[in-house]
């Protein structure tokens, strides 16, 4: 198979979908790997390192897209990329289609085979290609939250851990999955008080065990969320209903009860965001805005800022799937791996992921009907 690795164009997106090691493994399996010029630079990989691994460097983005049977990316395509796809081309990347009607329309019109990292399933409904970036973003949420709590960054001037004689800050995390757990680890490590709300009583039990009672676990409902949002110095949005638009769990009225200079980091923004006062996606170059005196951070590609760590973590998880798709062809690969099949969101002009179809009010076609 001819595989094209595109350079990312999103604001401060420094990750790349394939490392030189991955290029070498695909080459050894008999595939042709085309890498867009400078695609790896933001993660510390030179064009020479890809050439040494047996890849070819392509200077022209259009030529790369025209030649490749499978395009590997990190982030969802942006408008200037929509035109570059061709019918039957495989796109292997994060897609997050539920909040993206224009992108979805473009991929359907182009009849692209869109395999979304974030909906591929592993054992027990785990999300193996989302997990590594959720680990990164969960950890970062506390790092960036701590910074924006500082006065020069618009915050109330509170140190997460406090100091002897001065109480620590209160971190409230809505959603106790991978992002939530990693945020809690960092916040506890810095000495903050931590509360996690989740819908699943089993998950709350696991968190209580995992943190040995050091975090407060609370059942998620609108009453409890309102109580805890009011107390939060740092609020982290970390919910997910796979594929679907994130539920707006934190209302406008709840945010109004927060103290001025408190901070919200809504990690779930890539699925549309879980906080009502977040009405726009922010970027690494302009990461925050203030509403009702509260600092809002809503960057949809947080791991792009720590690209070297993130690229290794992401490609550790994606490469095996890329090899399956390239070696067997997409159809056989999904027929052999039901978890990989869950990644197919669009195929042959049809929407094949139910939660996305429901969010966008587009007809849903079960994948099995198209195989
Ligand atoms: N902004 C960024 O750069 C990044 C964003 N993300 C996003 O972070 C979000 C969370 O991802 P993960 O932690 O991996 O998901 P996860 O599936 O591991 O955890 C989600 C948790 O939310 C809980 N939940 C669902 N509905 C809830 C409700 N009403 N109240 C409270 N909890 C509820 C679930 O029970 C689950 O424990 C996703 O949208 C993911 O795409 C992940 C990585 C990077
Ligand atoms: C998960 C995701 O959207 C990201 O890593 O950017």
PDB file of C-alpha atoms in Angstrom, residues 6-291:
ATOM      1  CA  UNK A   6       0.690  14.603   5.994  1.00  0.00           C
ATOM      2  CA  UNK A   7       2.152  17.594   7.807  1.00  0.00           C
ATOM      3  CA  UNK A   8      -0.370  18.957  10.319  1.00  0.00           C
ATOM      4  CA  UNK A   9      -1.743  22.444   9.688  1.00  0.00           C
ATOM      5  CA  UNK A  10      -3.745  23.087  12.884  1.00  0.00           C
ATOM      6  CA  UNK A  11      -2.533  25.903  15.162  1.00  0.00           C
ATOM      7  CA  UNK A  12       0.584  24.707  16.997  1.00  0.00           C
ATOM      8  CA  UNK A  13      -0.026  21.101  16.063  1.00  0.00           C
ATOM      9  CA  UNK A  14       3.478  19.720  16.225  1.00  0.00           C
ATOM     10  CA  UNK A  15       2.679  16.018  16.322  1.00  0.00           C
ATOM     11  CA  UNK A  16       3.203  13.706  13.346  1.00  0.00           C
ATOM     12  CA  UNK A  17       1.302  10.497  12.601  1.00  0.00           C
ATOM     13  CA  UNK A  18       4.364   8.297  11.976  1.00  0.00           C
ATOM     14  CA  UNK A  19       7.876   8.226  13.444  1.00  0.00           C
ATOM     15  CA  UNK A  20      10.930   7.130  11.429  1.00  0.00           C
ATOM     16  CA  UNK A  21      10.725   3.802  13.336  1.00  0.00           C
ATOM     17  CA  UNK A  22       7.140   3.374  12.128  1.00  0.00           C
ATOM     18  CA  UNK A  23       8.158   4.263   8.570  1.00  0.00           C
ATOM     19  CA  UNK A  24      10.832   1.564   8.710  1.00  0.00           C
ATOM     20  CA  UNK A  25       8.343  -1.052   9.944  1.00  0.00           C
ATOM     21  CA  UNK A  26       5.875  -0.236   7.171  1.00  0.00           C
ATOM     22  CA  UNK A  27       8.717  -0.374   4.614  1.00  0.00           C
ATOM     23  CA  UNK A  28       9.871  -3.736   5.966  1.00  0.00           C
ATOM     24  CA  UNK A  29       6.321  -4.993   5.479  1.00  0.00           C
ATOM     25  CA  UNK A  30       6.597  -4.065   1.795  1.00  0.00           C
ATOM     26  CA  UNK A  31       4.745  -0.731   1.753  1.00  0.00           C
ATOM     27  CA  UNK A  32       5.707   2.600   0.236  1.00  0.00           C
ATOM     28  CA  UNK A  33       5.858   5.452   2.735  1.00  0.00           C
ATOM     29  CA  UNK A  34       5.591   9.048   1.536  1.00  0.00           C
ATOM     30  CA  UNK A  35       6.222  11.757   4.139  1.00  0.00           C
ATOM     31  CA  UNK A  36       5.398  15.403   3.519  1.00  0.00           C
ATOM     32  CA  UNK A  37       8.449  17.638   3.771  1.00  0.00           C
ATOM     33  CA  UNK A  38       9.081  18.791   7.377  1.00  0.00           C
ATOM     34  CA  UNK A  39       6.113  16.767   8.705  1.00  0.00           C
ATOM     35  CA  UNK A  40       8.200  15.439  11.606  1.00  0.00           C
ATOM     36  CA  UNK A  41      10.138  18.586  12.504  1.00  0.00           C
ATOM     37  CA  UNK A  42       7.800  19.699  15.314  1.00  0.00           C
ATOM     38  CA  UNK A  43       8.362  16.351  17.017  1.00  0.00           C
ATOM     39  CA  UNK A  44      12.108  16.388  16.469  1.00  0.00           C
ATOM     40  CA  UNK A  45      12.292  14.125  13.377  1.00  0.00           C
ATOM     41  CA  UNK A  46      14.207  15.471  10.368  1.00  0.00           C
ATOM     42  CA  UNK A  47      13.407  14.586   6.759  1.00  0.00           C
ATOM     43  CA  UNK A  48      16.788  12.781   6.698  1.00  0.00           C
ATOM     44  CA  UNK A  49      15.683  10.464   9.501  1.00  0.00           C
ATOM     45  CA  UNK A  50      12.662   9.404   7.417  1.00  0.00           C
ATOM     46  CA  UNK A  51      14.835   8.980   4.307  1.00  0.00           C
ATOM     47  CA  UNK A  52      17.198   6.723   6.291  1.00  0.00           C
ATOM     48  CA  UNK A  53      14.163   4.674   7.356  1.00  0.00           C
ATOM     49  CA  UNK A  54      13.304   4.105   3.679  1.00  0.00           C
ATOM     50  CA  UNK A  55      10.549   6.704   3.259  1.00  0.00           C
ATOM     51  CA  UNK A  56      10.334   9.230   0.424  1.00  0.00           C
ATOM     52  CA  UNK A  57       9.984  12.940   1.146  1.00  0.00           C
ATOM     53  CA  UNK A  58       7.297  14.734  -0.864  1.00  0.00           C
ATOM     54  CA  UNK A  59       7.369  18.546  -1.078  1.00  0.00           C
ATOM     55  CA  UNK A  60       3.922  19.075  -2.583  1.00  0.00           C
ATOM     56  CA  UNK A  61       0.914  18.349  -0.347  1.00  0.00           C
ATOM     57  CA  UNK A  62      -1.379  17.798  -3.333  1.00  0.00           C
ATOM     58  CA  UNK A  63       1.024  15.269  -4.847  1.00  0.00           C
ATOM     59  CA  UNK A  64       1.141  13.437  -1.505  1.00  0.00           C
ATOM     60  CA  UNK A  65      -2.663  13.221  -1.289  1.00  0.00           C
ATOM     61  CA  UNK A  66      -3.000  12.282  -4.991  1.00  0.00           C
ATOM     62  CA  UNK A  67      -0.486   9.433  -4.652  1.00  0.00           C
ATOM     63  CA  UNK A  68      -1.453   7.893  -1.306  1.00  0.00           C
ATOM     64  CA  UNK A  69      -3.970   5.091  -0.825  1.00  0.00           C
ATOM     65  CA  UNK A  70      -3.992   5.819   2.922  1.00  0.00           C
ATOM     66  CA  UNK A  71      -3.390   9.231   4.487  1.00  0.00           C
ATOM     67  CA  UNK A  72      -2.128   9.152   8.080  1.00  0.00           C
ATOM     68  CA  UNK A  73      -2.688  12.287  10.137  1.00  0.00           C
ATOM     69  CA  UNK A  74      -3.051  13.291  13.762  1.00  0.00           C
ATOM     70  CA  UNK A  75      -5.847  15.892  13.770  1.00  0.00           C
ATOM     71  CA  UNK A  76      -9.048  16.101  11.778  1.00  0.00           C
ATOM     72  CA  UNK A  77      -8.674  17.670   8.313  1.00  0.00           C
ATOM     73  CA  UNK A  78      -9.213  21.441   8.175  1.00  0.00           C
ATOM     74  CA  UNK A  79     -11.015  23.276   5.356  1.00  0.00           C
ATOM     75  CA  UNK A  80      -7.949  23.738   3.080  1.00  0.00           C
ATOM     76  CA  UNK A  81      -7.445  19.953   3.165  1.00  0.00           C
ATOM     77  CA  UNK A  82     -11.023  18.927   2.261  1.00  0.00           C
ATOM     78  CA  UNK A  83     -10.410  19.257  -1.488  1.00  0.00           C
ATOM     79  CA  UNK A  84      -7.300  17.076  -1.408  1.00  0.00           C
ATOM     80  CA  UNK A  85      -9.020  13.738  -0.721  1.00  0.00           C
ATOM     81  CA  UNK A  86     -10.160  11.350  -3.435  1.00  0.00           C
ATOM     82  CA  UNK A  87     -12.822   8.667  -3.603  1.00  0.00           C
ATOM     83  CA  UNK A  88     -11.900   5.432  -1.858  1.00  0.00           C
ATOM     84  CA  UNK A  89      -8.915   6.967  -0.034  1.00  0.00           C
ATOM     85  CA  UNK A  90      -8.380   5.781   3.533  1.00  0.00           C
ATOM     86  CA  UNK A  91      -8.006   8.523   6.145  1.00  0.00           C
ATOM     87  CA  UNK A  92      -6.568   7.289   9.450  1.00  0.00           C
ATOM     88  CA  UNK A  93      -6.601  10.064  12.088  1.00  0.00           C
ATOM     89  CA  UNK A  94      -8.581  11.673  14.921  1.00  0.00           C
ATOM     90  CA  UNK A  95     -11.838  12.829  13.336  1.00  0.00           C
ATOM     91  CA  UNK A  96     -14.171  14.030  16.162  1.00  0.00           C
ATOM     92  CA  UNK A  97     -17.007  14.395  13.643  1.00  0.00           C
ATOM     93  CA  UNK A  98     -19.918  15.013  16.076  1.00  0.00           C
ATOM     94  CA  UNK A  99     -19.211  18.778  16.403  1.00  0.00           C
ATOM     95  CA  UNK A 100     -17.971  19.078  12.764  1.00  0.00           C
ATOM     96  CA  UNK A 101     -20.842  19.075  10.213  1.00  0.00           C
ATOM     97  CA  UNK A 102     -18.776  20.718   7.430  1.00  0.00           C
ATOM     98  CA  UNK A 103     -15.942  18.223   7.697  1.00  0.00           C
ATOM     99  CA  UNK A 104     -18.413  15.335   7.803  1.00  0.00           C
ATOM    100  CA  UNK A 105     -20.145  16.629   4.669  1.00  0.00           C
ATOM    101  CA  UNK A 106     -16.802  16.946   2.869  1.00  0.00           C
ATOM    102  CA  UNK A 107     -15.710  13.396   3.757  1.00  0.00           C
ATOM    103  CA  UNK A 108     -19.097  11.984   2.716  1.00  0.00           C
ATOM    104  CA  UNK A 109     -19.035  13.858  -0.594  1.00  0.00           C
ATOM    105  CA  UNK A 110     -15.496  12.695  -1.323  1.00  0.00           C
ATOM    106  CA  UNK A 111     -16.446   9.098  -0.377  1.00  0.00           C
ATOM    107  CA  UNK A 112     -13.428   8.822   1.899  1.00  0.00           C
ATOM    108  CA  UNK A 113     -12.974   5.775   4.155  1.00  0.00           C
ATOM    109  CA  UNK A 114     -12.632   7.649   7.445  1.00  0.00           C
ATOM    110  CA  UNK A 115     -11.160   5.575  10.276  1.00  0.00           C
ATOM    111  CA  UNK A 116     -11.250   7.622  13.490  1.00  0.00           C
ATOM    112  CA  UNK A 117      -8.616   6.910  16.122  1.00  0.00           C
ATOM    113  CA  UNK A 118     -11.000   7.951  18.888  1.00  0.00           C
ATOM    114  CA  UNK A 119     -13.708   5.347  18.247  1.00  0.00           C
ATOM    115  CA  UNK A 120     -11.542   2.251  17.693  1.00  0.00           C
ATOM    116  CA  UNK A 121     -12.254  -0.119  20.566  1.00  0.00           C
ATOM    117  CA  UNK A 122     -10.062  -2.547  22.491  1.00  0.00           C
ATOM    118  CA  UNK A 123     -11.116  -5.120  25.098  1.00  0.00           C
ATOM    119  CA  UNK A 124     -13.968  -4.077  27.461  1.00  0.00           C
ATOM    120  CA  UNK A 125     -14.892  -1.050  25.305  1.00  0.00           C
ATOM    121  CA  UNK A 126     -11.535   0.603  25.989  1.00  0.00           C
ATOM    122  CA  UNK A 127     -10.394   3.243  23.483  1.00  0.00           C
ATOM    123  CA  UNK A 128      -6.752   2.304  22.820  1.00  0.00           C
ATOM    124  CA  UNK A 129      -5.984   5.125  20.386  1.00  0.00           C
ATOM    125  CA  UNK A 130      -7.623   7.827  22.507  1.00  0.00           C
ATOM    126  CA  UNK A 131      -6.081   6.677  25.791  1.00  0.00           C
ATOM    127  CA  UNK A 132      -2.486   7.875  25.261  1.00  0.00           C
ATOM    128  CA  UNK A 133      -3.569  11.408  24.291  1.00  0.00           C
ATOM    129  CA  UNK A 134      -6.082  11.479  27.145  1.00  0.00           C
ATOM    130  CA  UNK A 135      -3.221  10.606  29.485  1.00  0.00           C
ATOM    131  CA  UNK A 136      -1.254  13.545  28.089  1.00  0.00           C
ATOM    132  CA  UNK A 137      -4.189  16.000  28.100  1.00  0.00           C
ATOM    133  CA  UNK A 138      -5.303  14.941  31.594  1.00  0.00           C
ATOM    134  CA  UNK A 139      -1.838  15.615  32.967  1.00  0.00           C
ATOM    135  CA  UNK A 140      -1.569  18.879  31.025  1.00  0.00           C
ATOM    136  CA  UNK A 141      -4.961  20.105  32.236  1.00  0.00           C
ATOM    137  CA  UNK A 142      -3.564  20.606  35.729  1.00  0.00           C
ATOM    138  CA  UNK A 143      -0.271  22.022  34.464  1.00  0.00           C
ATOM    139  CA  UNK A 144      -2.057  24.673  32.341  1.00  0.00           C
ATOM    140  CA  UNK A 145      -4.742  25.202  34.981  1.00  0.00           C
ATOM    141  CA  UNK A 146      -2.065  25.921  37.585  1.00  0.00           C
ATOM    142  CA  UNK A 147      -0.488  28.484  35.279  1.00  0.00           C
ATOM    143  CA  UNK A 148      -3.758  30.298  34.511  1.00  0.00           C
ATOM    144  CA  UNK A 149      -4.549  30.485  38.232  1.00  0.00           C
ATOM    145  CA  UNK A 150      -1.520  32.746  38.505  1.00  0.00           C
ATOM    146  CA  UNK A 151      -2.350  36.454  38.669  1.00  0.00           C
ATOM    147  CA  UNK A 152      -0.285  37.523  35.622  1.00  0.00           C
ATOM    148  CA  UNK A 153      -2.244  34.991  33.542  1.00  0.00           C
ATOM    149  CA  UNK A 154      -5.665  36.289  34.651  1.00  0.00           C
ATOM    150  CA  UNK A 155      -6.184  33.922  37.574  1.00  0.00           C
ATOM    151  CA  UNK A 156      -7.051  34.578  41.199  1.00  0.00           C
ATOM    152  CA  UNK A 157      -3.451  34.163  42.333  1.00  0.00           C
ATOM    153  CA  UNK A 158      -3.736  30.791  44.023  1.00  0.00           C
ATOM    154  CA  UNK A 159      -1.040  28.113  44.289  1.00  0.00           C
ATOM    155  CA  UNK A 160      -2.579  24.662  43.801  1.00  0.00           C
ATOM    156  CA  UNK A 161      -0.782  23.094  46.741  1.00  0.00           C
ATOM    157  CA  UNK A 162      -0.986  26.047  49.121  1.00  0.00           C
ATOM    158  CA  UNK A 163       1.832  26.197  51.700  1.00  0.00           C
ATOM    159  CA  UNK A 164       1.969  25.277  55.391  1.00  0.00           C
ATOM    160  CA  UNK A 165      -0.576  27.483  57.143  1.00  0.00           C
ATOM    161  CA  UNK A 166      -2.474  28.291  53.899  1.00  0.00           C
ATOM    162  CA  UNK A 167      -5.077  25.959  52.470  1.00  0.00           C
ATOM    163  CA  UNK A 168      -4.556  24.278  49.081  1.00  0.00           C
ATOM    164  CA  UNK A 169      -6.735  24.929  46.029  1.00  0.00           C
ATOM    165  CA  UNK A 170      -9.801  22.867  45.172  1.00  0.00           C
ATOM    166  CA  UNK A 171      -9.636  20.987  41.860  1.00  0.00           C
ATOM    167  CA  UNK A 172     -12.964  19.601  40.597  1.00  0.00           C
ATOM    168  CA  UNK A 173     -12.922  17.064  37.764  1.00  0.00           C
ATOM    169  CA  UNK A 174     -16.122  16.166  35.921  1.00  0.00           C
ATOM    170  CA  UNK A 175     -15.584  12.737  34.336  1.00  0.00           C
ATOM    171  CA  UNK A 176     -13.389  10.127  35.989  1.00  0.00           C
ATOM    172  CA  UNK A 177     -12.025   8.264  32.947  1.00  0.00           C
ATOM    173  CA  UNK A 178      -8.507   8.490  31.529  1.00  0.00           C
ATOM    174  CA  UNK A 179      -8.350  12.313  31.415  1.00  0.00           C
ATOM    175  CA  UNK A 180      -9.948  12.591  34.856  1.00  0.00           C
ATOM    176  CA  UNK A 181      -7.641  10.035  36.468  1.00  0.00           C
ATOM    177  CA  UNK A 182      -4.513  11.627  35.037  1.00  0.00           C
ATOM    178  CA  UNK A 183      -5.665  15.101  36.044  1.00  0.00           C
ATOM    179  CA  UNK A 184      -6.276  13.805  39.571  1.00  0.00           C
ATOM    180  CA  UNK A 185      -2.796  12.248  39.748  1.00  0.00           C
ATOM    181  CA  UNK A 186      -1.163  15.554  38.837  1.00  0.00           C
ATOM    182  CA  UNK A 187      -3.384  17.662  41.085  1.00  0.00           C
ATOM    183  CA  UNK A 188      -2.776  15.387  44.068  1.00  0.00           C
ATOM    184  CA  UNK A 189       0.932  15.379  43.308  1.00  0.00           C
ATOM    185  CA  UNK A 190       0.927  19.166  43.517  1.00  0.00           C
ATOM    186  CA  UNK A 191      -0.905  19.063  46.827  1.00  0.00           C
ATOM    187  CA  UNK A 192      -4.380  20.236  45.746  1.00  0.00           C
ATOM    188  CA  UNK A 193      -7.683  18.958  47.170  1.00  0.00           C
ATOM    189  CA  UNK A 194      -9.370  16.876  44.479  1.00  0.00           C
ATOM    190  CA  UNK A 195     -12.993  15.947  43.832  1.00  0.00           C
ATOM    191  CA  UNK A 196     -14.068  13.738  40.909  1.00  0.00           C
ATOM    192  CA  UNK A 197     -17.648  13.413  39.683  1.00  0.00           C
ATOM    193  CA  UNK A 198     -18.677  10.512  37.455  1.00  0.00           C
ATOM    194  CA  UNK A 199     -21.931   8.834  36.448  1.00  0.00           C
ATOM    195  CA  UNK A 200     -20.628   5.350  37.111  1.00  0.00           C
ATOM    196  CA  UNK A 201     -20.679   4.164  40.731  1.00  0.00           C
ATOM    197  CA  UNK A 202     -18.241   1.387  39.786  1.00  0.00           C
ATOM    198  CA  UNK A 203     -15.822   3.923  38.375  1.00  0.00           C
ATOM    199  CA  UNK A 204     -16.079   6.017  41.556  1.00  0.00           C
ATOM    200  CA  UNK A 205     -15.302   2.890  43.609  1.00  0.00           C
ATOM    201  CA  UNK A 206     -12.243   2.164  41.460  1.00  0.00           C
ATOM    202  CA  UNK A 207     -11.046   5.766  41.858  1.00  0.00           C
ATOM    203  CA  UNK A 208     -11.531   5.631  45.607  1.00  0.00           C
ATOM    204  CA  UNK A 209      -9.368   2.480  45.713  1.00  0.00           C
ATOM    205  CA  UNK A 210      -6.792   3.794  43.249  1.00  0.00           C
ATOM    206  CA  UNK A 211      -6.237   6.999  45.205  1.00  0.00           C
ATOM    207  CA  UNK A 212      -6.543   5.306  48.555  1.00  0.00           C
ATOM    208  CA  UNK A 213      -9.280   7.666  49.691  1.00  0.00           C
ATOM    209  CA  UNK A 214      -7.218  10.778  48.911  1.00  0.00           C
ATOM    210  CA  UNK A 215      -9.793  12.073  46.403  1.00  0.00           C
ATOM    211  CA  UNK A 216     -13.431  12.855  47.124  1.00  0.00           C
ATOM    212  CA  UNK A 217     -15.677  10.911  44.743  1.00  0.00           C
ATOM    213  CA  UNK A 218     -19.166  12.219  44.000  1.00  0.00           C
ATOM    214  CA  UNK A 219     -22.027  10.875  41.882  1.00  0.00           C
ATOM    215  CA  UNK A 220     -22.550  13.107  38.848  1.00  0.00           C
ATOM    216  CA  UNK A 221     -25.930  14.814  38.591  1.00  0.00           C
ATOM    217  CA  UNK A 222     -26.821  18.452  37.993  1.00  0.00           C
ATOM    218  CA  UNK A 223     -27.369  19.129  41.719  1.00  0.00           C
ATOM    219  CA  UNK A 224     -23.957  17.772  42.759  1.00  0.00           C
ATOM    220  CA  UNK A 225     -22.171  19.363  39.809  1.00  0.00           C
ATOM    221  CA  UNK A 226     -23.631  22.770  40.808  1.00  0.00           C
ATOM    222  CA  UNK A 227     -22.447  22.330  44.419  1.00  0.00           C
ATOM    223  CA  UNK A 228     -18.896  21.466  43.384  1.00  0.00           C
ATOM    224  CA  UNK A 229     -18.491  23.922  40.509  1.00  0.00           C
ATOM    225  CA  UNK A 230     -19.151  26.724  42.994  1.00  0.00           C
ATOM    226  CA  UNK A 231     -16.215  25.532  45.147  1.00  0.00           C
ATOM    227  CA  UNK A 232     -13.763  24.932  42.294  1.00  0.00           C
ATOM    228  CA  UNK A 233     -10.609  26.979  41.888  1.00  0.00           C
ATOM    229  CA  UNK A 234      -9.792  24.768  38.896  1.00  0.00           C
ATOM    230  CA  UNK A 235     -12.556  22.905  37.060  1.00  0.00           C
ATOM    231  CA  UNK A 236     -11.558  20.203  34.540  1.00  0.00           C
ATOM    232  CA  UNK A 237     -14.120  18.989  31.969  1.00  0.00           C
ATOM    233  CA  UNK A 238     -13.296  15.336  31.239  1.00  0.00           C
ATOM    234  CA  UNK A 239     -16.501  13.570  30.167  1.00  0.00           C
ATOM    235  CA  UNK A 240     -16.950  11.380  27.118  1.00  0.00           C
ATOM    236  CA  UNK A 241     -19.803   9.524  25.477  1.00  0.00           C
ATOM    237  CA  UNK A 242     -17.790   7.836  22.684  1.00  0.00           C
ATOM    238  CA  UNK A 243     -18.344   9.472  19.293  1.00  0.00           C
ATOM    239  CA  UNK A 244     -21.161  11.693  20.580  1.00  0.00           C
ATOM    240  CA  UNK A 245     -21.236  15.430  21.191  1.00  0.00           C
ATOM    241  CA  UNK A 246     -20.171  16.049  24.799  1.00  0.00           C
ATOM    242  CA  UNK A 247     -23.121  16.714  27.130  1.00  0.00           C
ATOM    243  CA  UNK A 248     -23.248  20.312  28.465  1.00  0.00           C
ATOM    244  CA  UNK A 249     -23.014  19.407  32.146  1.00  0.00           C
ATOM    245  CA  UNK A 250     -21.796  22.748  33.512  1.00  0.00           C
ATOM    246  CA  UNK A 251     -24.392  25.451  32.862  1.00  0.00           C
ATOM    247  CA  UNK A 252     -24.017  29.177  32.420  1.00  0.00           C
ATOM    248  CA  UNK A 253     -25.616  29.699  35.859  1.00  0.00           C
ATOM    249  CA  UNK A 254     -23.165  27.314  37.505  1.00  0.00           C
ATOM    250  CA  UNK A 255     -20.174  29.193  36.051  1.00  0.00           C
ATOM    251  CA  UNK A 256     -21.612  32.473  37.407  1.00  0.00           C
ATOM    252  CA  UNK A 257     -21.289  31.036  40.932  1.00  0.00           C
ATOM    253  CA  UNK A 258     -17.521  30.498  40.598  1.00  0.00           C
ATOM    254  CA  UNK A 259     -15.162  32.995  42.234  1.00  0.00           C
ATOM    255  CA  UNK A 260     -13.550  35.512  39.867  1.00  0.00           C
ATOM    256  CA  UNK A 261     -10.146  34.323  38.702  1.00  0.00           C
ATOM    257  CA  UNK A 262     -11.100  30.646  38.891  1.00  0.00           C
ATOM    258  CA  UNK A 263     -10.136  28.562  35.856  1.00  0.00           C
ATOM    259  CA  UNK A 264     -11.991  26.092  33.628  1.00  0.00           C
ATOM    260  CA  UNK A 265     -10.003  23.698  31.427  1.00  0.00           C
ATOM    261  CA  UNK A 266     -12.502  21.868  29.226  1.00  0.00           C
ATOM    262  CA  UNK A 267     -10.546  18.945  27.826  1.00  0.00           C
ATOM    263  CA  UNK A 268     -13.758  17.557  26.285  1.00  0.00           C
ATOM    264  CA  UNK A 269     -13.804  20.485  23.832  1.00  0.00           C
ATOM    265  CA  UNK A 270     -12.729  18.171  20.998  1.00  0.00           C
ATOM    266  CA  UNK A 271     -16.174  16.562  21.236  1.00  0.00           C
ATOM    267  CA  UNK A 272     -17.898  19.962  21.390  1.00  0.00           C
ATOM    268  CA  UNK A 273     -17.234  20.828  25.054  1.00  0.00           C
ATOM    269  CA  UNK A 274     -18.987  20.112  28.344  1.00  0.00           C
ATOM    270  CA  UNK A 275     -19.356  23.678  29.661  1.00  0.00           C
ATOM    271  CA  UNK A 276     -22.119  26.010  28.452  1.00  0.00           C
ATOM    272  CA  UNK A 277     -20.005  29.173  28.678  1.00  0.00           C
ATOM    273  CA  UNK A 278     -17.503  27.692  26.244  1.00  0.00           C
ATOM    274  CA  UNK A 279     -18.787  29.022  22.961  1.00  0.00           C
ATOM    275  CA  UNK A 280     -15.569  28.738  20.969  1.00  0.00           C
ATOM    276  CA  UNK A 281     -12.556  26.517  20.570  1.00  0.00           C
ATOM    277  CA  UNK A 282      -9.348  28.281  21.638  1.00  0.00           C
ATOM    278  CA  UNK A 283      -5.827  27.695  20.330  1.00  0.00           C
ATOM    279  CA  UNK A 284      -2.353  27.304  21.790  1.00  0.00           C
ATOM    280  CA  UNK A 285      -1.489  30.784  20.512  1.00  0.00           C
ATOM    281  CA  UNK A 286      -4.597  32.358  22.110  1.00  0.00           C
ATOM    282  CA  UNK A 287      -5.615  29.765  24.696  1.00  0.00           C
ATOM    283  CA  UNK A 288      -8.029  31.583  27.025  1.00  0.00           C
ATOM    284  CA  UNK A 289     -10.839  34.091  27.333  1.00  0.00           C
ATOM    285  CA  UNK A 290     -12.642  35.329  30.413  1.00  0.00           C
ATOM    286  CA  UNK A 291     -16.384  35.153  30.995  1.00  0.00           C
TER     287      UNK A 291
END
